[in-house]
Amino acid sequence: MTDISTILNSGGTVLAAYGAKKLYDDFASPSIKAAGLLGAKIFRAITISVDVWADKRIDKLTALQNDIVNNLKDFDKEDIVEIAPDYIVAPAINAYMHSMSSNELRSMYANLISKSLLKDQLPSIHPSMTFIIQNLAPIDCVLLNYLALNNHSIPLMETHWETDNQNGYIKSLNHLFLQPTAIDTDSNNDESIVIKKASQLQLGLPSTIDNLMRLGLLEVSYIEYFSNEELYKPIKVLPVYIEDEQKCLQAKRIFTPTPGIAKLTSLGKDFIDICID
């Protein structure tokens, strides 16, 4: 009969060097221990590549463990892979341990690791996803969550200052868009369904769009745009937009706003399915 020691002793170098059972007894979070054999499987998987156990990192790893247990608590242990995919779990753990402290980033790492431990999810996970999370700022994560809630696309605009003879133009403002400051969560009465809602919208950073494009998650077009002009009105009342229009007119130029659209790529959709709840 399989027991916790048997599962732990089949782990990697960190477990073997420290002593699998002692490492589990000393550092496994209460929720991991309460999960029994499932918890032992999770603990073995996420400690394989962790080689530095400073106190501050133990707290960080404990938070990640708790997230993973919460993600997998409703799955049967037979749904968990026997051997953790080290090409996903090891880079993800190392990247997480050296990342900035951020609930948004930790949630993405936890989702990636959790789903890599599920037999039916593993084939859908691209190895680049760890690299992608490494290159995200928390505000990038918020925009990706917003895209997940917003049918995978958002309106954006750029502004041009054209000459009278229309022989050319100056691009003034690039990637004007709105995004929430955070994504809030709520649950229904029996707490079985978590509901995500965007907080108040604010002017987004063009660098956020550029970064998500660089990572292959987002594509932007100013040829394609939403036919519903109402979607662009909140952008047109932004102070930065109004000020740009005034400066253009003062310079005796023709102010030309150009609507566009930012939408997830195929990789972006896969990334959201795996790394965002």
Short mmCIF file of C-alpha atoms in Angstrom, two decimals:
data_model
loop_
_atom_site.label_atom_id
_atom_site.label_comp_id
_atom_site.label_asym_id
_atom_site.label_seq_id
_atom_site.Cartn_x
_atom_site.Cartn_y
_atom_site.Cartn_z
CA MET A 1 0.00 0.00 0.00
CA THR A 2 1.37 3.42 -0.93
CA ASP A 3 2.16 5.72 2.02
CA ILE A 4 3.54 9.23 2.34
CA SER A 5 7.14 8.07 2.87
CA THR A 6 7.05 5.99 -0.30
CA ILE A 7 5.83 8.95 -2.33
CA LEU A 8 8.41 11.34 -0.82
CA ASN A 9 11.33 8.94 -1.25
CA SER A 10 10.71 8.83 -4.99
CA GLY A 11 11.49 12.57 -5.21
CA GLY A 12 14.51 14.47 -6.48
CA THR A 13 17.88 15.67 -5.23
CA VAL A 14 16.65 18.17 -2.63
CA LEU A 15 14.47 15.58 -0.92
CA ALA A 16 17.23 13.00 -0.96
CA ALA A 17 19.93 15.34 0.33
CA TYR A 18 17.91 16.70 3.25
CA GLY A 19 15.92 13.59 4.06
CA ALA A 20 12.55 13.28 2.43
CA LYS A 21 10.43 12.68 5.54
CA LYS A 22 12.28 15.29 7.62
CA LEU A 23 11.89 17.90 4.87
CA TYR A 24 8.18 17.11 4.70
CA ASP A 25 7.77 17.21 8.51
CA ASP A 26 9.66 20.52 8.85
CA PHE A 27 8.48 22.50 5.87
CA ALA A 28 5.20 21.14 4.51
CA SER A 29 2.36 23.54 5.19
CA PRO A 30 -0.59 22.38 7.35
CA SER A 31 -2.85 22.25 4.31
CA ILE A 32 -0.34 20.01 2.48
CA LYS A 33 -0.24 17.60 5.44
CA ALA A 34 -4.01 17.60 5.76
CA ALA A 35 -4.28 16.56 2.12
CA GLY A 36 -2.59 13.20 2.88
CA LEU A 37 -1.24 11.29 -0.10
CA LEU A 38 -2.34 14.03 -2.49
CA GLY A 39 -0.44 16.57 -0.39
CA ALA A 40 2.68 14.36 -0.37
CA LYS A 41 2.54 14.15 -4.18
CA ILE A 42 2.25 17.93 -4.45
CA PHE A 43 5.04 18.53 -1.91
CA ARG A 44 7.41 16.14 -3.68
CA ALA A 45 6.72 17.79 -7.03
CA ILE A 46 7.25 21.38 -5.94
CA THR A 47 10.40 20.80 -3.84
CA ILE A 48 12.44 18.97 -6.47
CA SER A 49 14.34 22.01 -7.74
CA VAL A 50 14.32 24.30 -4.69
CA ASP A 51 17.91 24.54 -3.42
CA VAL A 52 17.78 27.56 -1.10
CA TRP A 53 15.72 27.37 2.07
CA ALA A 54 16.22 30.75 3.68
CA ASP A 55 13.49 31.69 6.12
CA LYS A 56 11.96 34.31 3.84
CA ARG A 57 11.75 31.77 1.03
CA ILE A 58 10.04 29.21 3.24
CA ASP A 59 7.20 31.66 3.78
CA LYS A 60 7.02 32.28 0.05
CA LEU A 61 6.99 28.57 -0.75
CA THR A 62 4.35 27.93 1.91
CA ALA A 63 2.03 30.45 0.24
CA LEU A 64 2.57 28.72 -3.11
CA GLN A 65 1.89 25.29 -1.58
CA ASN A 66 -1.35 26.54 -0.09
CA ASP A 67 -2.47 27.90 -3.46
CA ILE A 68 -1.66 24.61 -5.21
CA VAL A 69 -3.48 22.55 -2.59
CA ASN A 70 -6.51 24.80 -2.94
CA ASN A 71 -6.38 24.39 -6.72
CA LEU A 72 -6.18 20.59 -6.54
CA LYS A 73 -8.26 19.85 -3.43
CA ASP A 74 -11.29 18.65 -5.40
CA PHE A 75 -9.30 16.27 -7.61
CA ASP A 76 -8.75 12.62 -6.85
CA LYS A 77 -5.14 11.52 -6.32
CA GLU A 78 -5.47 9.30 -9.39
CA ASP A 79 -5.79 12.48 -11.47
CA ILE A 80 -2.28 13.55 -10.43
CA VAL A 81 0.71 12.53 -12.55
CA GLU A 82 3.10 9.99 -11.00
CA ILE A 83 6.22 11.87 -12.12
CA ALA A 84 6.14 15.67 -12.08
CA PRO A 85 7.10 17.24 -15.45
CA ASP A 86 10.47 18.68 -14.42
CA TYR A 87 10.71 20.79 -17.59
CA ILE A 88 7.72 22.77 -16.28
CA VAL A 89 7.79 22.42 -12.50
CA ALA A 90 11.52 22.99 -11.94
CA PRO A 91 11.77 26.22 -13.98
CA ALA A 92 8.47 27.46 -12.54
CA ILE A 93 9.61 26.91 -8.93
CA ASN A 94 12.99 28.53 -9.53
CA ALA A 95 11.42 31.50 -11.31
CA TYR A 96 8.79 31.93 -8.59
CA MET A 97 11.34 31.85 -5.78
CA HIS A 98 13.28 34.68 -7.45
CA SER A 99 10.25 36.72 -8.51
CA MET A 100 8.84 39.86 -6.93
CA SER A 101 6.26 39.34 -4.21
CA SER A 102 2.92 39.63 -5.98
CA ASN A 103 -0.36 37.81 -5.47
CA GLU A 104 -1.06 38.05 -9.20
CA LEU A 105 2.23 36.43 -10.17
CA ARG A 106 2.01 33.77 -7.44
CA SER A 107 -1.47 32.84 -8.64
CA MET A 108 -0.16 32.34 -12.18
CA TYR A 109 2.74 30.17 -11.02
CA ALA A 110 0.39 28.14 -8.80
CA ASN A 111 -2.05 27.60 -11.66
CA LEU A 112 0.74 26.58 -14.03
CA ILE A 113 2.23 24.09 -11.57
CA SER A 114 -1.16 22.76 -10.50
CA LYS A 115 -2.28 22.05 -14.04
CA SER A 116 1.08 20.51 -14.95
CA LEU A 117 0.36 17.92 -12.22
CA LEU A 118 -2.99 16.97 -13.75
CA LYS A 119 -2.86 14.17 -16.30
CA ASP A 120 -5.52 15.67 -18.56
CA GLN A 121 -4.04 19.21 -18.51
CA LEU A 122 -0.34 18.47 -19.00
CA PRO A 123 -0.49 18.04 -22.82
CA SER A 124 -1.91 21.57 -23.17
CA ILE A 125 0.96 23.31 -21.36
CA HIS A 126 3.62 25.00 -23.47
CA PRO A 127 7.12 25.09 -21.90
CA SER A 128 7.38 28.83 -22.67
CA MET A 129 4.71 29.66 -20.09
CA THR A 130 7.23 29.89 -17.23
CA PHE A 131 9.33 32.34 -19.28
CA ILE A 132 6.20 34.36 -20.00
CA ILE A 133 5.28 34.71 -16.31
CA GLN A 134 8.89 35.67 -15.51
CA ASN A 135 8.53 38.61 -17.88
CA LEU A 136 5.22 39.92 -16.53
CA ALA A 137 4.69 42.78 -14.12
CA PRO A 138 1.67 42.62 -11.78
CA ILE A 139 -0.14 45.25 -13.89
CA ASP A 140 0.37 43.00 -16.95
CA CYS A 141 -1.35 40.20 -15.05
CA VAL A 142 -4.29 42.48 -14.28
CA LEU A 143 -4.72 43.29 -17.97
CA LEU A 144 -4.60 39.59 -18.90
CA ASN A 145 -7.29 38.88 -16.30
CA TYR A 146 -9.35 41.74 -17.73
CA LEU A 147 -9.00 40.32 -21.25
CA ALA A 148 -10.17 36.95 -19.93
CA LEU A 149 -13.30 38.67 -18.59
CA ASN A 150 -13.78 40.86 -21.66
CA ASN A 151 -14.16 38.39 -24.52
CA HIS A 152 -10.39 38.34 -25.16
CA SER A 153 -10.25 41.84 -26.70
CA ILE A 154 -10.31 45.53 -25.75
CA PRO A 155 -10.57 48.82 -27.68
CA LEU A 156 -7.56 51.08 -27.95
CA MET A 157 -6.64 54.19 -29.91
CA GLU A 158 -3.70 56.15 -31.26
CA THR A 159 -3.69 59.78 -32.35
CA HIS A 160 -2.15 61.40 -35.44
CA TRP A 161 -1.33 65.04 -36.15
CA GLU A 162 -1.78 65.49 -39.91
CA THR A 163 -0.67 68.33 -42.13
CA ASP A 164 -3.16 70.37 -44.18
CA ASN A 165 -2.05 68.83 -47.45
CA GLN A 166 -2.31 65.32 -45.91
CA ASN A 167 1.16 64.39 -47.19
CA GLY A 168 2.11 62.98 -43.86
CA TYR A 169 1.36 62.81 -40.16
CA ILE A 170 3.01 62.62 -36.76
CA LYS A 171 1.96 59.79 -34.47
CA SER A 172 1.37 61.47 -31.13
CA LEU A 173 -0.26 59.10 -28.63
CA ASN A 174 0.13 55.34 -28.97
CA HIS A 175 -1.88 52.52 -27.38
CA LEU A 176 -4.47 54.52 -25.45
CA PHE A 177 -6.61 52.07 -23.50
CA LEU A 178 -8.38 51.55 -20.19
CA GLN A 179 -7.76 48.77 -17.72
CA PRO A 180 -8.76 48.09 -14.12
CA THR A 181 -6.43 48.70 -11.22
CA ALA A 182 -7.24 45.22 -9.91
CA ILE A 183 -9.51 42.23 -10.43
CA ASP A 184 -11.71 41.66 -7.39
CA THR A 185 -13.17 38.29 -6.50
CA ASP A 186 -16.45 37.46 -4.83
CA SER A 187 -18.40 34.26 -4.29
CA ASN A 188 -22.01 33.24 -4.28
CA ASN A 189 -23.84 32.29 -1.10
CA ASP A 190 -22.54 28.72 -0.90
CA GLU A 191 -19.00 29.82 -1.96
CA SER A 192 -18.97 27.20 -4.72
CA ILE A 193 -18.59 29.77 -7.49
CA VAL A 194 -15.98 32.52 -7.48
CA ILE A 195 -16.99 35.63 -9.40
CA LYS A 196 -14.36 37.98 -10.82
CA LYS A 197 -15.09 41.66 -11.35
CA ALA A 198 -12.95 44.47 -12.71
CA SER A 199 -12.30 47.39 -10.41
CA GLN A 200 -12.53 51.02 -11.57
CA LEU A 201 -10.93 51.57 -14.97
CA GLN A 202 -7.93 53.81 -15.44
CA LEU A 203 -5.53 54.78 -18.23
CA GLY A 204 -3.29 51.83 -19.06
CA LEU A 205 0.43 51.89 -19.80
CA PRO A 206 1.49 51.57 -23.45
CA SER A 207 4.46 49.51 -22.24
CA THR A 208 2.00 46.89 -20.97
CA ILE A 209 0.64 46.43 -24.49
CA ASP A 210 4.17 46.38 -25.94
CA ASN A 211 5.31 43.75 -23.44
CA LEU A 212 2.35 41.44 -24.05
CA MET A 213 2.93 41.78 -27.80
CA ARG A 214 6.64 40.99 -27.32
CA LEU A 215 5.73 37.83 -25.42
CA GLY A 216 3.38 36.72 -28.18
CA LEU A 217 0.23 36.97 -26.03
CA LEU A 218 -1.39 39.98 -27.69
CA GLU A 219 -1.82 41.36 -31.18
CA VAL A 220 -2.78 44.95 -32.01
CA SER A 221 -4.37 46.33 -35.16
CA TYR A 222 -5.39 49.85 -36.16
CA ILE A 223 -6.88 48.55 -39.39
CA GLU A 224 -9.30 46.28 -37.55
CA TYR A 225 -11.51 47.95 -34.94
CA PHE A 226 -14.86 47.66 -33.15
CA SER A 227 -17.84 48.87 -35.18
CA ASN A 228 -19.52 50.06 -31.99
CA GLU A 229 -18.17 53.60 -31.57
CA GLU A 230 -19.51 53.77 -28.02
CA LEU A 231 -16.64 51.54 -26.92
CA TYR A 232 -14.14 54.30 -27.73
CA LYS A 233 -15.94 57.15 -25.94
CA PRO A 234 -14.34 56.47 -22.51
CA ILE A 235 -10.92 56.87 -24.14
CA LYS A 236 -11.90 60.17 -25.79
CA VAL A 237 -12.71 61.80 -22.45
CA LEU A 238 -9.35 60.98 -20.90
CA PRO A 239 -7.39 64.13 -19.91
CA VAL A 240 -4.37 62.97 -21.92
CA TYR A 241 -6.52 62.62 -25.04
CA ILE A 242 -8.17 66.03 -24.62
CA GLU A 243 -4.80 67.70 -23.99
CA ASP A 244 -3.29 66.07 -27.08
CA GLU A 245 -6.18 67.29 -29.25
CA GLN A 246 -5.78 70.85 -27.94
CA LYS A 247 -2.03 70.86 -28.61
CA CYS A 248 -2.62 69.55 -32.12
CA LEU A 249 -5.10 72.31 -32.95
CA GLN A 250 -2.80 74.94 -31.45
CA ALA A 251 -0.05 73.67 -33.77
CA LYS A 252 -2.38 74.20 -36.77
CA ARG A 253 -2.52 70.49 -37.48
CA ILE A 254 -5.48 68.18 -38.16
CA PHE A 255 -6.23 65.92 -35.20
CA THR A 256 -7.01 62.38 -36.34
CA PRO A 257 -7.85 59.72 -33.74
CA THR A 258 -7.45 56.18 -35.00
CA PRO A 259 -9.46 53.39 -33.34
CA GLY A 260 -7.98 49.95 -33.00
CA ILE A 261 -8.27 46.65 -31.20
CA ALA A 262 -6.02 44.57 -28.96
CA LYS A 263 -6.84 40.89 -28.79
CA LEU A 264 -5.30 37.71 -27.49
CA THR A 265 -3.28 35.50 -29.82
CA SER A 266 -3.70 31.72 -29.85
CA LEU A 267 -0.81 31.47 -27.39
CA GLY A 268 -2.42 34.18 -25.28
CA LYS A 269 -5.68 32.22 -25.08
CA ASP A 270 -3.83 29.03 -24.13
CA PHE A 271 -1.85 30.95 -21.51
CA ILE A 272 -5.03 32.32 -19.95
CA ASP A 273 -6.66 28.87 -19.92
CA ILE A 274 -3.69 27.45 -18.01
CA CYS A 275 -2.37 30.29 -15.85
CA ILE A 276 -5.50 32.29 -15.02
CA ASP A 277 -8.43 30.86 -13.07
#
